[in-house]
């Protein structure tokens, strides 16, 4: 069983995907962490994320490994655990830029599907329901008011020790959204058979309870 959850940054995807996976005893697959790992690798090697040729050339040198449980992912790059370095604003921006490069998406596709083959999975990202697992029996597309999304992301960053104004977080989110929605390959769009949930005024538990009702009806 695959549950696909897509939507833009700050809608609460990770929070509800982890809760849902834990409640169901499924694995949690954070596909964004894979794009972030590539973004991290690109910055680490001093490559410009917009330089598609150089980024594609780097991929064969990256050895990427992801361990998943029901509420956690661990990402290693060439043997080093880089999980903690993946959530900085610089890596977020680089991930969004490299995720528009077809070679990067093609490289990460089998990695995601392999994890999906390990058992029942709650997978979250941008194209999980449309491209990675198009035949997933349950798909959700989360949305939320842009102000609410910026506040949520800002709180996450502050909790993780990053400083910076909410206006900056809001502008970064908007920039990332534009890129994610307008790229030619696998843009952020809802799958036709996805159920839409607006999380603006819902708690994480409320969202998860709605999802659980849908998933358990399919089990
Ligand atoms: O979900 P996230 O914020 O960790 O994702 C980081 C970036 O990775 C996001 O800006 C777009 C990209 N991404 C993607 O293109 N496809 C996915 N399935 C997941 C993430």
Short mmCIF file of C-alpha atoms and ligand atoms in Angstrom, two decimals:
data_model
loop_
_atom_site.label_atom_id
_atom_site.label_comp_id
_atom_site.label_asym_id
_atom_site.label_seq_id
_atom_site.Cartn_x
_atom_site.Cartn_y
_atom_site.Cartn_z
CA UNK A 1 0.00 0.00 0.00
CA UNK A 2 1.34 3.40 -0.96
CA UNK A 3 -0.17 6.63 0.35
CA UNK A 4 1.00 9.61 -1.74
CA UNK A 5 0.98 13.09 -0.21
CA UNK A 6 1.91 16.06 -2.40
CA UNK A 7 1.74 19.82 -2.00
CA UNK A 8 3.87 22.95 -1.69
CA UNK A 9 6.27 23.76 1.16
CA UNK A 10 4.75 24.70 4.50
CA UNK A 11 1.40 22.92 4.16
CA UNK A 12 2.37 20.44 6.87
CA UNK A 13 3.18 17.50 4.60
CA UNK A 14 6.08 16.18 6.67
CA UNK A 15 4.28 16.49 9.98
CA UNK A 16 1.15 14.68 8.85
CA UNK A 17 3.03 12.13 6.73
CA UNK A 18 5.11 11.08 9.75
CA UNK A 19 2.07 10.92 12.04
CA UNK A 20 0.08 8.97 9.48
CA UNK A 21 2.94 6.53 8.85
CA UNK A 22 3.36 5.97 12.62
CA UNK A 23 -0.37 5.42 13.16
CA UNK A 24 -0.51 2.93 10.27
CA UNK A 25 2.84 1.27 10.97
CA UNK A 26 3.99 2.23 7.44
CA UNK A 27 7.41 3.54 6.40
CA UNK A 28 7.78 7.30 5.93
CA UNK A 29 9.40 8.36 2.66
CA UNK A 30 10.49 12.00 2.55
CA UNK A 31 11.32 12.42 -1.16
CA UNK A 32 12.30 16.06 -0.63
CA UNK A 33 15.25 14.88 1.50
CA UNK A 34 16.68 13.19 -1.61
CA UNK A 35 16.48 16.42 -3.64
CA UNK A 36 17.96 18.25 -0.69
CA UNK A 37 20.84 15.76 -0.56
CA UNK A 38 21.61 16.44 -4.22
CA UNK A 39 21.39 20.20 -3.51
CA UNK A 40 23.76 19.74 -0.59
CA UNK A 41 26.20 17.76 -2.73
CA UNK A 42 26.12 20.39 -5.46
CA UNK A 43 26.91 23.21 -3.00
CA UNK A 44 29.58 21.09 -1.33
CA UNK A 45 31.34 20.60 -4.67
CA UNK A 46 31.15 24.32 -5.47
CA UNK A 47 28.85 23.75 -8.44
CA UNK A 48 26.29 26.35 -9.45
CA UNK A 49 22.86 24.67 -8.96
CA UNK A 50 21.61 26.24 -12.23
CA UNK A 51 24.46 24.64 -14.21
CA UNK A 52 22.51 21.58 -15.39
CA UNK A 53 25.46 20.02 -17.20
CA UNK A 54 27.81 20.26 -14.22
CA UNK A 55 25.08 18.98 -11.85
CA UNK A 56 24.37 16.01 -14.14
CA UNK A 57 28.12 15.32 -14.31
CA UNK A 58 28.34 15.21 -10.52
CA UNK A 59 25.58 12.62 -10.06
CA UNK A 60 27.69 9.51 -10.82
CA UNK A 61 30.13 10.64 -8.12
CA UNK A 62 27.44 10.84 -5.47
CA UNK A 63 26.67 7.73 -3.49
CA UNK A 64 23.31 8.41 -1.88
CA UNK A 65 21.72 6.23 0.74
CA UNK A 66 18.45 6.69 2.58
CA UNK A 67 17.28 4.72 5.61
CA UNK A 68 13.60 5.03 6.44
CA UNK A 69 11.47 4.21 9.48
CA UNK A 70 7.89 5.21 10.26
CA UNK A 71 8.86 8.68 11.47
CA UNK A 72 12.38 9.40 10.39
CA UNK A 73 14.74 9.40 7.45
CA UNK A 74 18.52 9.28 7.50
CA UNK A 75 20.41 10.35 4.42
CA UNK A 76 24.05 9.51 3.84
CA UNK A 77 26.21 10.88 1.08
CA UNK A 78 29.40 9.01 0.23
CA UNK A 79 29.29 7.39 3.66
CA UNK A 80 28.67 10.55 5.74
CA UNK A 81 25.35 11.20 7.50
CA UNK A 82 24.20 14.56 6.08
CA UNK A 83 20.63 14.49 7.45
CA UNK A 84 21.15 17.42 9.82
CA UNK A 85 22.60 19.63 7.08
CA UNK A 86 19.67 19.32 4.70
CA UNK A 87 17.25 21.88 6.11
CA UNK A 88 19.15 25.14 5.84
CA UNK A 89 17.70 27.89 3.57
CA UNK A 90 20.72 27.55 1.23
CA UNK A 91 20.12 23.82 0.75
CA UNK A 92 16.35 24.41 0.35
CA UNK A 93 16.98 26.85 -2.49
CA UNK A 94 19.61 24.61 -4.13
CA UNK A 95 17.25 21.60 -3.88
CA UNK A 96 14.47 23.52 -5.58
CA UNK A 97 16.80 24.59 -8.41
CA UNK A 98 18.39 21.17 -9.03
CA UNK A 99 14.99 19.47 -8.84
CA UNK A 100 14.10 21.14 -12.17
CA UNK A 101 17.00 19.34 -13.90
CA UNK A 102 15.68 16.26 -15.75
CA UNK A 103 18.87 14.24 -15.07
CA UNK A 104 18.39 14.74 -11.31
CA UNK A 105 14.75 13.64 -11.41
CA UNK A 106 15.63 10.59 -13.54
CA UNK A 107 18.47 9.70 -11.14
CA UNK A 108 16.25 9.88 -8.06
CA UNK A 109 13.26 8.04 -9.51
CA UNK A 110 14.56 4.47 -8.97
CA UNK A 111 15.84 5.42 -5.50
CA UNK A 112 12.31 6.43 -4.48
CA UNK A 113 10.66 3.40 -6.09
CA UNK A 114 13.12 1.03 -4.43
CA UNK A 115 12.09 2.37 -1.03
CA UNK A 116 8.45 2.04 -2.08
CA UNK A 117 9.11 -1.64 -2.76
CA UNK A 118 10.25 -2.23 0.83
CA UNK A 119 6.72 -2.35 2.19
CA UNK A 120 3.75 -0.10 2.89
CA UNK A 121 4.81 3.51 2.63
CA UNK A 122 3.52 7.03 3.22
CA UNK A 123 5.44 9.07 0.64
CA UNK A 124 5.47 12.85 0.53
CA UNK A 125 6.79 15.27 -2.07
CA UNK A 126 5.73 17.18 -5.17
CA UNK A 127 5.21 14.49 -7.81
CA UNK A 128 4.72 11.37 -5.72
CA UNK A 129 1.11 10.87 -6.85
CA UNK A 130 1.70 11.94 -10.45
CA UNK A 131 5.10 10.45 -11.36
CA UNK A 132 6.79 8.34 -8.68
CA UNK A 133 3.82 6.20 -7.65
CA UNK A 134 1.09 7.05 -10.18
CA UNK A 135 -0.86 3.92 -9.27
CA UNK A 136 -0.87 4.60 -5.52
CA UNK A 137 -4.37 3.69 -4.28
CA UNK A 138 -4.59 6.73 -1.99
CA UNK A 139 -3.40 10.23 -2.94
CA UNK A 140 -3.73 13.50 -1.11
CA UNK A 141 -2.86 17.01 -2.24
CA UNK A 142 -2.41 19.47 0.63
CA UNK A 143 -2.89 23.19 0.31
CA UNK A 144 -2.83 26.12 2.73
CA UNK A 145 -3.00 29.88 2.76
CA UNK A 146 0.47 31.36 1.85
CA UNK A 147 0.60 33.40 5.09
CA UNK A 148 -0.06 30.31 7.20
CA UNK A 149 2.57 28.37 5.26
CA UNK A 150 5.19 31.09 5.81
CA UNK A 151 4.41 31.18 9.54
CA UNK A 152 4.73 27.41 9.85
CA UNK A 153 8.02 27.30 7.97
CA UNK A 154 9.35 30.25 9.99
CA UNK A 155 8.54 28.49 13.28
CA UNK A 156 10.27 25.33 12.05
CA UNK A 157 13.39 27.28 11.12
CA UNK A 158 13.44 29.17 14.44
CA UNK A 159 12.99 25.89 16.34
CA UNK A 160 15.96 24.49 14.41
CA UNK A 161 18.09 27.46 15.51
CA UNK A 162 18.05 29.49 12.31
CA UNK A 163 17.55 33.21 12.54
CA UNK A 164 15.94 35.41 9.94
CA UNK A 165 12.84 37.48 9.35
CA UNK A 166 9.50 35.91 8.46
CA UNK A 167 9.37 38.19 5.39
CA UNK A 168 12.50 36.48 4.09
CA UNK A 169 11.05 33.02 4.73
CA UNK A 170 7.86 34.08 2.96
CA UNK A 171 9.80 35.35 -0.08
CA UNK A 172 11.89 32.16 -0.21
CA UNK A 173 8.77 30.00 -0.08
CA UNK A 174 7.14 32.00 -2.88
CA UNK A 175 10.28 31.67 -5.03
CA UNK A 176 10.44 27.94 -4.42
CA UNK A 177 6.75 27.53 -5.21
CA UNK A 178 7.10 29.36 -8.49
CA UNK A 179 10.02 27.16 -9.51
CA UNK A 180 8.34 23.93 -8.37
CA UNK A 181 5.08 24.74 -10.16
CA UNK A 182 6.54 26.10 -13.40
CA UNK A 183 9.30 23.60 -14.18
CA UNK A 184 8.86 21.59 -17.36
CA UNK A 185 9.45 18.17 -15.83
CA UNK A 186 7.16 16.82 -13.10
CA UNK A 187 5.85 20.19 -11.93
CA UNK A 188 3.93 20.46 -8.69
CA UNK A 189 0.38 19.68 -9.76
CA UNK A 190 -2.29 17.57 -8.09
CA UNK A 191 -2.88 14.07 -9.46
CA UNK A 192 -6.35 13.84 -11.01
CA UNK A 193 -7.38 11.27 -8.44
CA UNK A 194 -5.90 13.13 -5.42
CA UNK A 195 -8.13 14.23 -2.56
CA UNK A 196 -7.51 17.90 -1.73
CA UNK A 197 -7.20 19.01 1.88
CA UNK A 198 -6.81 22.65 2.87
CA UNK A 199 -4.79 22.56 6.09
CA UNK A 200 -4.92 26.32 6.84
CA UNK A 201 -7.24 25.98 9.82
CA UNK A 202 -6.77 22.31 10.67
CA UNK A 203 -4.47 20.84 13.29
CA UNK A 204 -2.08 18.08 12.22
CA UNK A 205 -4.23 15.56 14.11
CA UNK A 206 -7.35 16.69 12.30
CA UNK A 207 -5.63 16.25 8.93
CA UNK A 208 -4.30 12.82 9.93
CA UNK A 209 -7.71 11.66 11.15
CA UNK A 210 -9.26 12.61 7.81
CA UNK A 211 -6.50 10.74 5.99
CA UNK A 212 -6.77 7.69 8.25
CA UNK A 213 -10.46 7.38 7.46
CA UNK A 214 -9.68 7.30 3.74
CA UNK A 215 -6.73 4.90 4.05
CA UNK A 216 -8.39 2.43 6.40
CA UNK A 217 -11.37 2.19 4.04
CA UNK A 218 -8.92 0.94 1.39
CA UNK A 219 -7.05 -1.59 3.54
O1 LIG B 1 9.66 18.86 0.49
P1 LIG B 1 10.98 19.66 0.59
O2 LIG B 1 10.76 21.09 0.95
O3 LIG B 1 11.96 18.99 1.49
O4 LIG B 1 11.59 19.61 -0.90
C1 LIG B 1 12.75 20.31 -1.25
C2 LIG B 1 12.73 20.61 -2.75
O5 LIG B 1 12.82 19.40 -3.49
C3 LIG B 1 11.46 21.30 -3.25
O6 LIG B 1 11.62 22.70 -3.38
C4 LIG B 1 11.20 20.70 -4.61
C5 LIG B 1 11.98 19.43 -4.62
N1 LIG B 1 11.14 18.24 -4.64
C6 LIG B 1 10.70 17.80 -5.86
O7 LIG B 1 10.95 18.45 -6.87
N2 LIG B 1 9.99 16.64 -5.95
C7 LIG B 1 9.69 15.94 -4.84
N3 LIG B 1 8.99 14.81 -4.95
C8 LIG B 1 10.10 16.40 -3.57
C9 LIG B 1 10.83 17.56 -3.50
#
